[in-house]
Coordinates of C-alpha atoms and ligand atoms in Angstrom, one line a residue:
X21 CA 225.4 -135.1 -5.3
X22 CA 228.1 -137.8 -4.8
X23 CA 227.6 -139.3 -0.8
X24 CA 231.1 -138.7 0.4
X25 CA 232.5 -140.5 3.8
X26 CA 236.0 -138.8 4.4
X27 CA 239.1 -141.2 6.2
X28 CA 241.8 -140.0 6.9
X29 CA 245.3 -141.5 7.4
X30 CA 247.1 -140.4 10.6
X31 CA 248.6 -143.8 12.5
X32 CA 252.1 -143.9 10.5
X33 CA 255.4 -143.0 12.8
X34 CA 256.4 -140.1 11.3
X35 CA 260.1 -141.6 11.7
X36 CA 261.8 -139.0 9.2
X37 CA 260.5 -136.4 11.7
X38 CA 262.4 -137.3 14.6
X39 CA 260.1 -136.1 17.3
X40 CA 258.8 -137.6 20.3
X41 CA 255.7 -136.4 19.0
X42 CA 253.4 -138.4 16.2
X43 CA 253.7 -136.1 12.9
X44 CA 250.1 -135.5 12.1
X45 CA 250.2 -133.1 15.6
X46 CA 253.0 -130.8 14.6
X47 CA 251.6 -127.6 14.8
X48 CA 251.5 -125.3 11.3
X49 CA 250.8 -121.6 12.5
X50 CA 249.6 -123.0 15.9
X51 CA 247.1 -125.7 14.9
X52 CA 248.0 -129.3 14.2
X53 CA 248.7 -130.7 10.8
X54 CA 245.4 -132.2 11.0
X55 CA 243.6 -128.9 11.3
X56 CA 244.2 -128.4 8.0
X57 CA 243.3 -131.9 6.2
X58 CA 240.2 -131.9 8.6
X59 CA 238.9 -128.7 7.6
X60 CA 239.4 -128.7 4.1
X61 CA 237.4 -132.4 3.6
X62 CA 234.6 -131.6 6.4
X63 CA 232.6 -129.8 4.0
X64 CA 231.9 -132.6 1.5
X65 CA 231.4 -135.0 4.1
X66 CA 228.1 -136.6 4.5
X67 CA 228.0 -137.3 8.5
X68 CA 231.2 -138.2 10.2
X69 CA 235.0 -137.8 9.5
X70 CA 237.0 -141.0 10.4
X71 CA 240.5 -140.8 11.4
X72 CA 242.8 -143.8 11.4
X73 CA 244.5 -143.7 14.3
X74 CA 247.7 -145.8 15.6
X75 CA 251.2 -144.4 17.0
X76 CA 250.6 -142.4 19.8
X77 CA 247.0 -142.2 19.3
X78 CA 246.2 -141.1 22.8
X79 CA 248.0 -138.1 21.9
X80 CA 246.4 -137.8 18.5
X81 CA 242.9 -138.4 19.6
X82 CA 243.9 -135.0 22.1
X83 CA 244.5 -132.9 19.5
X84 CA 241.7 -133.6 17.0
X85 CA 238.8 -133.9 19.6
X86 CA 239.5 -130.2 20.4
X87 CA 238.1 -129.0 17.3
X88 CA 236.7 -131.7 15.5
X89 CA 233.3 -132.8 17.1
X90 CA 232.0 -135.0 14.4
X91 CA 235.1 -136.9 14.3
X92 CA 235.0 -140.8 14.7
X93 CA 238.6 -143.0 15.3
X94 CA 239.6 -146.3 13.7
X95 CA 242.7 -147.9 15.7
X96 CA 245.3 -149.4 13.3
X97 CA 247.4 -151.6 15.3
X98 CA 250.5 -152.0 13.6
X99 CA 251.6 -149.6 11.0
X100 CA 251.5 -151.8 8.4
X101 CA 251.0 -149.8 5.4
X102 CA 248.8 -147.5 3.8
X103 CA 246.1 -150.2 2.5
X104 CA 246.2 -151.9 6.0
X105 CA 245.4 -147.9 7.5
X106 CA 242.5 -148.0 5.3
X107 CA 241.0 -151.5 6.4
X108 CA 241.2 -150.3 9.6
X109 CA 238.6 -148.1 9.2
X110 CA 235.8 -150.6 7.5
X111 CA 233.5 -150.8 10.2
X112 CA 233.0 -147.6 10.2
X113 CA 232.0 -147.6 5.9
X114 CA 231.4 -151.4 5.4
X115 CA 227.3 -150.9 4.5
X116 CA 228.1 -147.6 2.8
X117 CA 226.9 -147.1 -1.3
X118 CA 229.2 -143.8 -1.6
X119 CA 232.3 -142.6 -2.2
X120 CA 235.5 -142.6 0.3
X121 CA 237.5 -139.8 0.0
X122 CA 240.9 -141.0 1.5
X123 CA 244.0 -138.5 1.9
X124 CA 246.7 -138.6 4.2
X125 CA 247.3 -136.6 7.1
X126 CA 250.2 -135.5 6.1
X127 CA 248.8 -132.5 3.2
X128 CA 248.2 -129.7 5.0
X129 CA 247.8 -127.7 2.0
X130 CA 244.9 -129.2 0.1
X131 CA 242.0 -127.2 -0.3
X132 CA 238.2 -127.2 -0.2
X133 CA 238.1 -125.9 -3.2
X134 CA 239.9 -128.6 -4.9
X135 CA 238.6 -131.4 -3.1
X136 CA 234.9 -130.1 -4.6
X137 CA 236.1 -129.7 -7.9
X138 CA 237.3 -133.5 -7.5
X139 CA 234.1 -134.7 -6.7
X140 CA 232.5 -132.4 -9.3
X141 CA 234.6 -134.5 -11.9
X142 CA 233.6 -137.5 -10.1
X143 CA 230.3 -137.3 -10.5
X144 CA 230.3 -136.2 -14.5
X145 CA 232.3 -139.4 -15.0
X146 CA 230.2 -141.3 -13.2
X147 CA 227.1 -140.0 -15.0
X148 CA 228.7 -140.0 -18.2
X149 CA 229.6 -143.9 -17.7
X150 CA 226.4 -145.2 -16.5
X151 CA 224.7 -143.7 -19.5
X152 CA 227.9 -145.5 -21.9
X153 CA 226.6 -148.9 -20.0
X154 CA 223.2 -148.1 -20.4
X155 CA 223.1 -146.7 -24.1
X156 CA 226.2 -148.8 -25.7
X157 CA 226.1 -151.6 -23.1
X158 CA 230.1 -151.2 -22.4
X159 CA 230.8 -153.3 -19.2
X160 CA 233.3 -150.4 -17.5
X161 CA 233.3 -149.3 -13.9
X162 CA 234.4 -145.9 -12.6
X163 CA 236.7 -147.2 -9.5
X164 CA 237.1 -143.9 -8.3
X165 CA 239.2 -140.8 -9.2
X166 CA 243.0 -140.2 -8.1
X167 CA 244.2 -136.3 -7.4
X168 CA 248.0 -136.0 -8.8
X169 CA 249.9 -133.1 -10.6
X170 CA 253.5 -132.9 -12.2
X171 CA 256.4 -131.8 -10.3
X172 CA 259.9 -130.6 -11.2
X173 CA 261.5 -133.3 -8.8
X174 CA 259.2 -136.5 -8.3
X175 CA 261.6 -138.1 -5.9
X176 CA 259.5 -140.0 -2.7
X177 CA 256.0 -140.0 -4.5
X178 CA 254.3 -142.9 -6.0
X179 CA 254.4 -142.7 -10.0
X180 CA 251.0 -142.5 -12.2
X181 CA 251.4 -145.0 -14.8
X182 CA 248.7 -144.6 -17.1
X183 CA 247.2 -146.1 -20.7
X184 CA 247.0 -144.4 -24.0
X185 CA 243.4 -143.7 -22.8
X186 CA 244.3 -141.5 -19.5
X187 CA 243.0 -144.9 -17.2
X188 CA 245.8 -145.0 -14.6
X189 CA 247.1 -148.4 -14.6
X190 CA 248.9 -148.4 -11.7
X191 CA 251.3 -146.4 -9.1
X192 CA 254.6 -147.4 -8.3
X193 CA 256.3 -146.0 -5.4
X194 CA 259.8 -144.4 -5.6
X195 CA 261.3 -147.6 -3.8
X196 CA 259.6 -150.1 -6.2
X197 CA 259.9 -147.9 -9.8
X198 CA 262.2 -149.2 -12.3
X199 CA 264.7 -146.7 -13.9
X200 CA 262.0 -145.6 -16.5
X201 CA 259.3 -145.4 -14.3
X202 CA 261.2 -143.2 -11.9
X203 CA 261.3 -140.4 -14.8
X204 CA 257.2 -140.0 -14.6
X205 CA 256.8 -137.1 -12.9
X206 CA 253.4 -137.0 -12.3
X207 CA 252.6 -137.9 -8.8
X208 CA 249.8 -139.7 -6.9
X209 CA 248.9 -137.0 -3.9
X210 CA 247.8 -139.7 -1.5
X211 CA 244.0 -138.2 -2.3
X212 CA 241.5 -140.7 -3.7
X213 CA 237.9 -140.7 -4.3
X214 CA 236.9 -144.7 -4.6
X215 CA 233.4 -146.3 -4.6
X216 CA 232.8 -148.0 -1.2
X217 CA 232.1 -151.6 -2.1
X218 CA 234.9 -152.0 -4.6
X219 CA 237.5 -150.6 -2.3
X220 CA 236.5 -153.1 0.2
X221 CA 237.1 -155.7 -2.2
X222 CA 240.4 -154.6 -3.5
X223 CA 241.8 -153.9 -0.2
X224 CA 241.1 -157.6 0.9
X225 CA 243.2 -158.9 -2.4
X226 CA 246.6 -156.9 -1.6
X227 CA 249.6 -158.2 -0.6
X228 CA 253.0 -156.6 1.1
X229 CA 255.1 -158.1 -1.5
X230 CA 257.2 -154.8 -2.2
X231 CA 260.3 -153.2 -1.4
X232 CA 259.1 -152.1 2.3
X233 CA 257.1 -155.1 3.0
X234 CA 254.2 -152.5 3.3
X235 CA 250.3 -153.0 2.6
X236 CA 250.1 -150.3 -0.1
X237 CA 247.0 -148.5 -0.6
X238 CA 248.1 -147.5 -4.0
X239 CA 248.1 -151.4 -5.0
X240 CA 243.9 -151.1 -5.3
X241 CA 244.6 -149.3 -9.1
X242 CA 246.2 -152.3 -10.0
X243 CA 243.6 -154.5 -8.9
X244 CA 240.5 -152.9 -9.9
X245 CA 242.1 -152.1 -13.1
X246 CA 242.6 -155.8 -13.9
X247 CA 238.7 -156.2 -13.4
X248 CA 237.8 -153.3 -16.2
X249 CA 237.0 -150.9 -13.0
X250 CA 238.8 -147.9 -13.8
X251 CA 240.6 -145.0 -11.8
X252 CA 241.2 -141.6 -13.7
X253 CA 243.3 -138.7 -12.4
X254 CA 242.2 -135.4 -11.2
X255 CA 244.7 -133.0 -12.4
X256 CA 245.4 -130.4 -9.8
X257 CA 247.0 -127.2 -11.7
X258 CA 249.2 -126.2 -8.4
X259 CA 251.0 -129.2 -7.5
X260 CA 252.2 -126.6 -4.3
X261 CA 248.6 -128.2 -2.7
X262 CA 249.3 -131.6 -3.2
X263 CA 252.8 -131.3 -1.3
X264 CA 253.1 -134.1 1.2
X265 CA 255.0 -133.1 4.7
X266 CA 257.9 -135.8 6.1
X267 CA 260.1 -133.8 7.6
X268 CA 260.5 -130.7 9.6
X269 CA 261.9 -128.3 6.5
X270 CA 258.5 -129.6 4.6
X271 CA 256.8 -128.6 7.4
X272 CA 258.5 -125.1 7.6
X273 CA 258.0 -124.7 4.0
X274 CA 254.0 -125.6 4.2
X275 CA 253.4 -122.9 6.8
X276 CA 255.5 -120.4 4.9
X277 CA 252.7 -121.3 2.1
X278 CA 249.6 -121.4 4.6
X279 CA 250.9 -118.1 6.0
X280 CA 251.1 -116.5 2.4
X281 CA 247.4 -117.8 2.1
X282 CA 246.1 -115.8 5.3
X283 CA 248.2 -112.7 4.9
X284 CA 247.2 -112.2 1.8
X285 CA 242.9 -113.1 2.1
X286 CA 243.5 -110.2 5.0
X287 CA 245.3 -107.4 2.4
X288 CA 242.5 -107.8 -0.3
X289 CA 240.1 -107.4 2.6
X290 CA 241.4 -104.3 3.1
X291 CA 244.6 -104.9 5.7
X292 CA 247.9 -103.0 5.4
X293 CA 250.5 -105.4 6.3
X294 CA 254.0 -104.4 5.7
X295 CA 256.9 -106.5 5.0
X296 CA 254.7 -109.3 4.9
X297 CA 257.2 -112.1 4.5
X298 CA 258.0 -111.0 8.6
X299 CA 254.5 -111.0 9.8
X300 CA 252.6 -114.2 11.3
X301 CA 248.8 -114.3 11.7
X302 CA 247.4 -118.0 13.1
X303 CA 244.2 -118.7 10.8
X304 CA 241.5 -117.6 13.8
X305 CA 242.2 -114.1 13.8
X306 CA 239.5 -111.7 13.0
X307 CA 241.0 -107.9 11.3
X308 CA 239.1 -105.3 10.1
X309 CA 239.4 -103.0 7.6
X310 CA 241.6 -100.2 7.6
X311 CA 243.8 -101.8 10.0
X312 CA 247.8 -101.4 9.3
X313 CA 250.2 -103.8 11.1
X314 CA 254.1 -103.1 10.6
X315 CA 257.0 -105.7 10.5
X316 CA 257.5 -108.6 12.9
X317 CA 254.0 -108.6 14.4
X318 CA 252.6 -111.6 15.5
X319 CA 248.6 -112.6 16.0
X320 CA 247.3 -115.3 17.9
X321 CA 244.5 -117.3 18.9
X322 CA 240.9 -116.0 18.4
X323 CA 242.2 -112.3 18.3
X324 CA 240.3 -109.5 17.0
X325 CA 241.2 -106.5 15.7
X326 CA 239.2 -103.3 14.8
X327 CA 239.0 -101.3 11.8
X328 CA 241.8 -98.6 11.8
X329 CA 244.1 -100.0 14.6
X330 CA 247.6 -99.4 13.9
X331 CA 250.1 -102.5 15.2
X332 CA 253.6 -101.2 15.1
X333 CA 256.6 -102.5 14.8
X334 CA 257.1 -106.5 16.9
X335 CA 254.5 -106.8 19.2
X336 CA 252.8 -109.7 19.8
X337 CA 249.0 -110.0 20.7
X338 CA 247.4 -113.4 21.5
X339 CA 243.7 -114.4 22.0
X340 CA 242.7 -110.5 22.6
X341 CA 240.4 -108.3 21.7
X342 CA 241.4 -104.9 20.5
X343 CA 238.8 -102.0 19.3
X344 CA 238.8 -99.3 16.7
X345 CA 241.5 -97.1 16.4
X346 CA 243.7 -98.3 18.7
X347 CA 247.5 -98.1 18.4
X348 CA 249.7 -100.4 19.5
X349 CA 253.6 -99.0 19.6
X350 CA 256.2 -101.3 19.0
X351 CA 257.7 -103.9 20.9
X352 CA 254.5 -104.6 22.9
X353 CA 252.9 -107.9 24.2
X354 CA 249.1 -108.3 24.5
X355 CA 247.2 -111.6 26.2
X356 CA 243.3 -113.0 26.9
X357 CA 243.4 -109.0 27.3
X358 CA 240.9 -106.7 25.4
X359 CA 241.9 -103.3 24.8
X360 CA 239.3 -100.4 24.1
X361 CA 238.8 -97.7 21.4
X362 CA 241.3 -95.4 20.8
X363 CA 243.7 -96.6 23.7
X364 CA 247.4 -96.2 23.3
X365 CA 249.6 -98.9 24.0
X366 CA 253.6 -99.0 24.2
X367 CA 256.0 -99.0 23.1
X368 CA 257.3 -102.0 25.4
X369 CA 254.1 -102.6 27.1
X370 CA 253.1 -105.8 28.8
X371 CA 249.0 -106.8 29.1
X372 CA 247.9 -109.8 30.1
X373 CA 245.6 -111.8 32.2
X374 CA 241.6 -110.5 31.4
X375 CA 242.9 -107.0 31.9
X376 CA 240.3 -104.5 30.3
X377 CA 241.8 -101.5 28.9
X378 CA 239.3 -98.5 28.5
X379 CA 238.4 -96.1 25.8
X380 CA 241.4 -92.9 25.5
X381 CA 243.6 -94.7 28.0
X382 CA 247.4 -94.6 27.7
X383 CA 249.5 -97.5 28.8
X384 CA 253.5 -96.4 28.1
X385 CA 256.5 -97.8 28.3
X386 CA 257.9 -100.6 30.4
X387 CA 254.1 -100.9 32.3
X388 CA 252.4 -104.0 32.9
X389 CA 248.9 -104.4 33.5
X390 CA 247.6 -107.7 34.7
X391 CA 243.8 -108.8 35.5
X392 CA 243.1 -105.1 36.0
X393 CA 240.1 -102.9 34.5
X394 CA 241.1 -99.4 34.0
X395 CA 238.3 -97.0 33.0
X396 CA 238.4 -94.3 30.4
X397 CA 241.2 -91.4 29.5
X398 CA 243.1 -92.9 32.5
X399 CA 247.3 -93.0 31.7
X400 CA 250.1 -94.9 33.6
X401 CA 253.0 -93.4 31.0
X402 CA 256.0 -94.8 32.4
X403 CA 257.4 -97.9 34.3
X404 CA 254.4 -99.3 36.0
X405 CA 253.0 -102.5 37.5
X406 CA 249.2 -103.0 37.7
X407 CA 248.1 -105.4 39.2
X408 CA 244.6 -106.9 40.4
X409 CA 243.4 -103.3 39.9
X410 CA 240.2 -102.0 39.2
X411 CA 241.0 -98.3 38.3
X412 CA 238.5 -95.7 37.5
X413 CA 238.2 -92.6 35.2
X414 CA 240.5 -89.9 34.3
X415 CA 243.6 -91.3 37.0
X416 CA 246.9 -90.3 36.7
X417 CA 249.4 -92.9 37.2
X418 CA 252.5 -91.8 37.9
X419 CA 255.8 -93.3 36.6
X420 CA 257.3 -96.0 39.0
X421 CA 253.8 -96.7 40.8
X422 CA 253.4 -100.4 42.0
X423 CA 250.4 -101.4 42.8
X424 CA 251.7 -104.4 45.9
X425 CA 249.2 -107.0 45.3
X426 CA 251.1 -110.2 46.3
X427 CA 251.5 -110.8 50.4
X428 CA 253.5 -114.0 49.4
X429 CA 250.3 -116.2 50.1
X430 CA 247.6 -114.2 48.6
X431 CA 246.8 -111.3 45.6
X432 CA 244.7 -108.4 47.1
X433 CA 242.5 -105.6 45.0
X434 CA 243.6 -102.3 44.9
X435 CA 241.0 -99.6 43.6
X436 CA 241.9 -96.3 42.5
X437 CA 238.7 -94.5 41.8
X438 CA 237.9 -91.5 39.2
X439 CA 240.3 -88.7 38.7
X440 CA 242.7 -90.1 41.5
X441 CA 246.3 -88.5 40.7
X442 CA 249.0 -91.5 41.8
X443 CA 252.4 -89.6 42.3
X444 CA 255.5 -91.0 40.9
X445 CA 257.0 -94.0 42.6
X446 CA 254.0 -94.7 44.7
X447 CA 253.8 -98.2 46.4
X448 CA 249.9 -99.0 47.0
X449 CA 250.0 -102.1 49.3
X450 CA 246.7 -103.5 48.3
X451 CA 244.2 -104.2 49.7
X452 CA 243.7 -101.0 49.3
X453 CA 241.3 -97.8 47.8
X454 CA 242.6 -94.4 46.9
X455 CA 239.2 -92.2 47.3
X456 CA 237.8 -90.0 43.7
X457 CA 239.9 -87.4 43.5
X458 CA 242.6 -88.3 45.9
X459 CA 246.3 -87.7 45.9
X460 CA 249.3 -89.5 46.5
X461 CA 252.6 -88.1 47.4
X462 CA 255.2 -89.0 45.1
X463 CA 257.6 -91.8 46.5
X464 CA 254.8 -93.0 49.5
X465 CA 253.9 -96.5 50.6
X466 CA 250.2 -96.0 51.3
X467 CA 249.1 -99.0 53.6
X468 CA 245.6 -97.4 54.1
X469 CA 242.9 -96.2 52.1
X470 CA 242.1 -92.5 51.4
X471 CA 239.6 -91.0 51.3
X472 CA 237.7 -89.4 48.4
X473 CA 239.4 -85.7 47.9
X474 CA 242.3 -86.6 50.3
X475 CA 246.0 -86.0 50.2
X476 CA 248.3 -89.0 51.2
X477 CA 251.6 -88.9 51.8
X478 CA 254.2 -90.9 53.3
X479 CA 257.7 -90.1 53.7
X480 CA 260.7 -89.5 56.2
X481 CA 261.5 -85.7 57.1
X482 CA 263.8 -84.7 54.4
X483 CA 267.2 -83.2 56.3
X484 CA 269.3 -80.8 54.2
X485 CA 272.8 -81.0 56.0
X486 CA 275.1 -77.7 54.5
X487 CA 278.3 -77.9 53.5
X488 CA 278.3 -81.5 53.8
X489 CA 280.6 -81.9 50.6
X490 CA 283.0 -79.5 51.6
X491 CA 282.8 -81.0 55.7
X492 CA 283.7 -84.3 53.8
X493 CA 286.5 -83.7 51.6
X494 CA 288.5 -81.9 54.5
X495 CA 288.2 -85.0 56.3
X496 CA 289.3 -87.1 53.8
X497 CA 292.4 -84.9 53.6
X498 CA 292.8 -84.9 57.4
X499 CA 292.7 -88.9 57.1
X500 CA 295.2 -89.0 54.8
X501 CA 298.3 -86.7 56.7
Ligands
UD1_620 C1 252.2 -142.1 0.2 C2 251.9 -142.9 -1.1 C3 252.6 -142.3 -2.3 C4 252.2 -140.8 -2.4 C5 252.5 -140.1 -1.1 C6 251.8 -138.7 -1.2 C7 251.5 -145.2 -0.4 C8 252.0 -146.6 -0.4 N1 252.2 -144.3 -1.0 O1 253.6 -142.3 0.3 O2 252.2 -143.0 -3.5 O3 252.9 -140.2 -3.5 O4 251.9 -140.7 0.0 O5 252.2 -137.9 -0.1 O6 250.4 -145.0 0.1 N2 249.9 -144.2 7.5 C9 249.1 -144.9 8.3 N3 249.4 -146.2 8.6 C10 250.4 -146.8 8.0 C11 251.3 -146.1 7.1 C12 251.0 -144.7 6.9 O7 248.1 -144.4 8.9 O8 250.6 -148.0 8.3 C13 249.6 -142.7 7.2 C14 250.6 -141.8 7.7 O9 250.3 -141.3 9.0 C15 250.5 -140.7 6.7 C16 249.9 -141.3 5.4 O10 249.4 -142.6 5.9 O11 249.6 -139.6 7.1 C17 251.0 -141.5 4.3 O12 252.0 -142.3 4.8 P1 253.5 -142.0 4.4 O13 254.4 -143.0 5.1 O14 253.8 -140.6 4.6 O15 253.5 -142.3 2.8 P2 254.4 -141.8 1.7 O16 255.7 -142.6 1.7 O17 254.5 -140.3 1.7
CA621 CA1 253.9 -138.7 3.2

């Protein structure tokens, strides 16, 4: 096995973004670009990841320490160039006898996958050279391997110029190619697998005499090549994972891509996702199988979902937990909520904030339920708030109950205990405890706890006045003569 020391280039401006934000931190399906190149090189690497860091790299340093632990920063000053990115990072390789995998943080859609095969190839070329040296004593040098691919339109990459043999001889970037060199259109993919030792020398012997005034890194072909040490491509079959992202319609068009991935990993393991092209699942999401989710969903975060759950039409469920069988009706919104077998949610329900959601229970329409536990087979069907609730077995909650839980300084527990029966339009100023089996007038503003088996109710004497109507009418007639 090839040793393998990944860099990665991430200190560049970003300037055709036009963001305050450095481009290597613009989130695809809620992780940042880097995400991506990060995770799809960590699993040939040796030890540590290094990432070149530069524009805004307080920012950038951020976003990659929160998932990246064994990742180590290299500070380029001034965005000089590609080559200049690299030299950056040479303390951090400058005793190493392996291979440096370098690829800009800008391909988001490269995969493992590839990235082994590369070094696969690597290593037979490698092999296969040391034994020409050793058997027919031909003085030739593997430099290091170069991923590209052909494209329909080659504009903005750096051409692959190679010999009869298949040796690349050199890249030219767009801005430097000559009118026949701009009709290669086989790219260089900004991924390159080069022997420590004589990348250090190459970079050392480049110059920024080019069309931008830049330190290319693509120069070191040229000059390795002129001392018999050779680069070969790696020919990547889907040039799709080679794409390089510079503005924000690539970007849009990489996550439509990354999206297809996921969606479709989750339907051959068994997920029903309809009218896919309108669903969004972030890459952390757990699903089960049997699970169907309907148009215009979205899944976020570390959520789970359980085998047969049902997700209807629009709802959106972040960083949740949701059992077996569950069904969520349409138009509902779930958060840091976790939500129990065979509960019903919606249609145009609102859950958020650690609320716990039993086994059976029913949450309707137009109810919100916020850091509140609610037992099993308990319903609140219809236009309810609960909130700071700890509710037990079997309630009822009628439609328009509030539980009060905010004096304007503080939030106070209510408790509604087992097979409690809320009456509709019920105002519980917490704190407060409705007793087991208690009752609630409808339309009550219950400022004191009940007891277990108790009827509550609070209301103003209802007056039926006769003939009011008729007593009013006359008058109005009277006013008027
Ligand atoms: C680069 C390649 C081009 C290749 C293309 C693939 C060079 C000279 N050209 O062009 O051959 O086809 O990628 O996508 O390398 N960066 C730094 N420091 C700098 C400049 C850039 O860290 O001083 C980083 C950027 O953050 C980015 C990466 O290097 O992640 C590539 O830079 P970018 O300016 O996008 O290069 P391209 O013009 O796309
Ligand atoms: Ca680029």
């Amino acid at each position: 096995m090839l040793k393998i020391k990944p860099v990665i280039l991430a200190a560049g401006k970003g300037t055709r973004f036009k963001s305050k934000k450095p481009k290597v931190i613009h989130k695809i399906l809620g992780k940042p670009m880097l995400w991506y190149v990060i995770n799809a090189v960590s699993p040939l690497a040796l030890d540590d990841v290094i990432v070149v860091v530069g524009n805004q790299r307080e920012l950038v340093i951020e976003e990659v320490k929160k998932f990246c632990k064994n990742c180590k920063f290299a500070y380029q000053k001034e965005q000089l160039g590609t080559a200049d990115a690299v030299l950056s990072s040479y303390e951090y390789w400058k005793n190493f006898d392996g291979y440096i995998i370098i690829i800009n943080g800008d391909t988001p859609l490269i995969t493992s996958e590839t990235l082994k095969k590369a070094t696969e190839y690597l290593e037979k070329l490698v092999n296969y050279s040391q034994k020409r040296k050793k058997d027919l004593h031909i003085d030739e040098d593997i430099a290091g391997i170069i991923l590209t691919t052909k494209v329909d339109n080659p504009y903005g990459y750096g051409r692959i110029v190679k010999d009869k043999g298949g040796v690349i001889q050199k890249i030219v970037e767009e801005k430097d190619a000559s009118f026949e060199e701009k009709k290669i259109n086989e790219i260089n993919s900004g991924i390159y697998l080069v022997y420590a030792p004589y990348l250090a020398q190459a970079l050392k012997k480049i110059s920024n005499d080019n069309a931008q005034g830049e330190y290319y890194l693509t120069d070191i072909v040229e000059v390795l090549n002129q001392e018999d040490k050779k680069f070969y491509p790696y020919y990547v079959e889907n040039p799709q994972e080679l794409e390089g992202v510079n503005d924000r319609w690539q970007l849009s068009k990489a996550e439509k891509i990354l999206q297809e991935r996921i969606l479709k990993q989750h339907a051959l393991n068994g997920v029903s996702i309809h009218n896919p092209s309108t669903v969004y699942i972030e890459p952390d999401v757990k699903i089960e199988q049997d699970v169907e989710i309907f148009q215009g969903c979205s899944l976020k975060g570390n959520t789970v979902i359980g085998e047969d759950t049902v997700i209807h039409e629009n709802c959106v469920i972040s960083n949740s937990v949701i059992a077996n069988g569950v069904e969520i009706l349409p138009n509902s919104v779930i958060e840091d909520s976790t939500i129990e077998e065979k509960a019903q949610i919606g249609p145009f329900a609102r859950i958020r904030n650690n609320a716990k959601v039993g086994k059976n229970v029913s949450i309707g329409n137009f109810v919100e339920v916020k850091n509140s536990i609610i037992d099993e087979s308990t319903a609140a069907k219809h236009l309810t708030y609960l909130g700071d609730a700890e509710i037990g077995k079997n309630v009822n909650i009628g439609a328009g109950t509030i539980t009060c839980n905010y004096d304007g300084v503080n939030k106070h527990k209510t408790v509604i205990k087992d097979n409690a029966f809320i009456g509709s339009d019920t105002m519980l100023v917490a704190p407060i405890t409705v007793g087991e089996n208690a009752y609630t007038g409808s339309g009550s503003v219950i400022t004191k706890d009940i007891p277990d088996n108790a009827l509550a109710v609070e209301r103003a004497p209802l007056k039926i006045i006769p003939d009011y109507a008729k007593r009013k009418k006359g008058k109005k007639k009277d006013e008027s003569c």
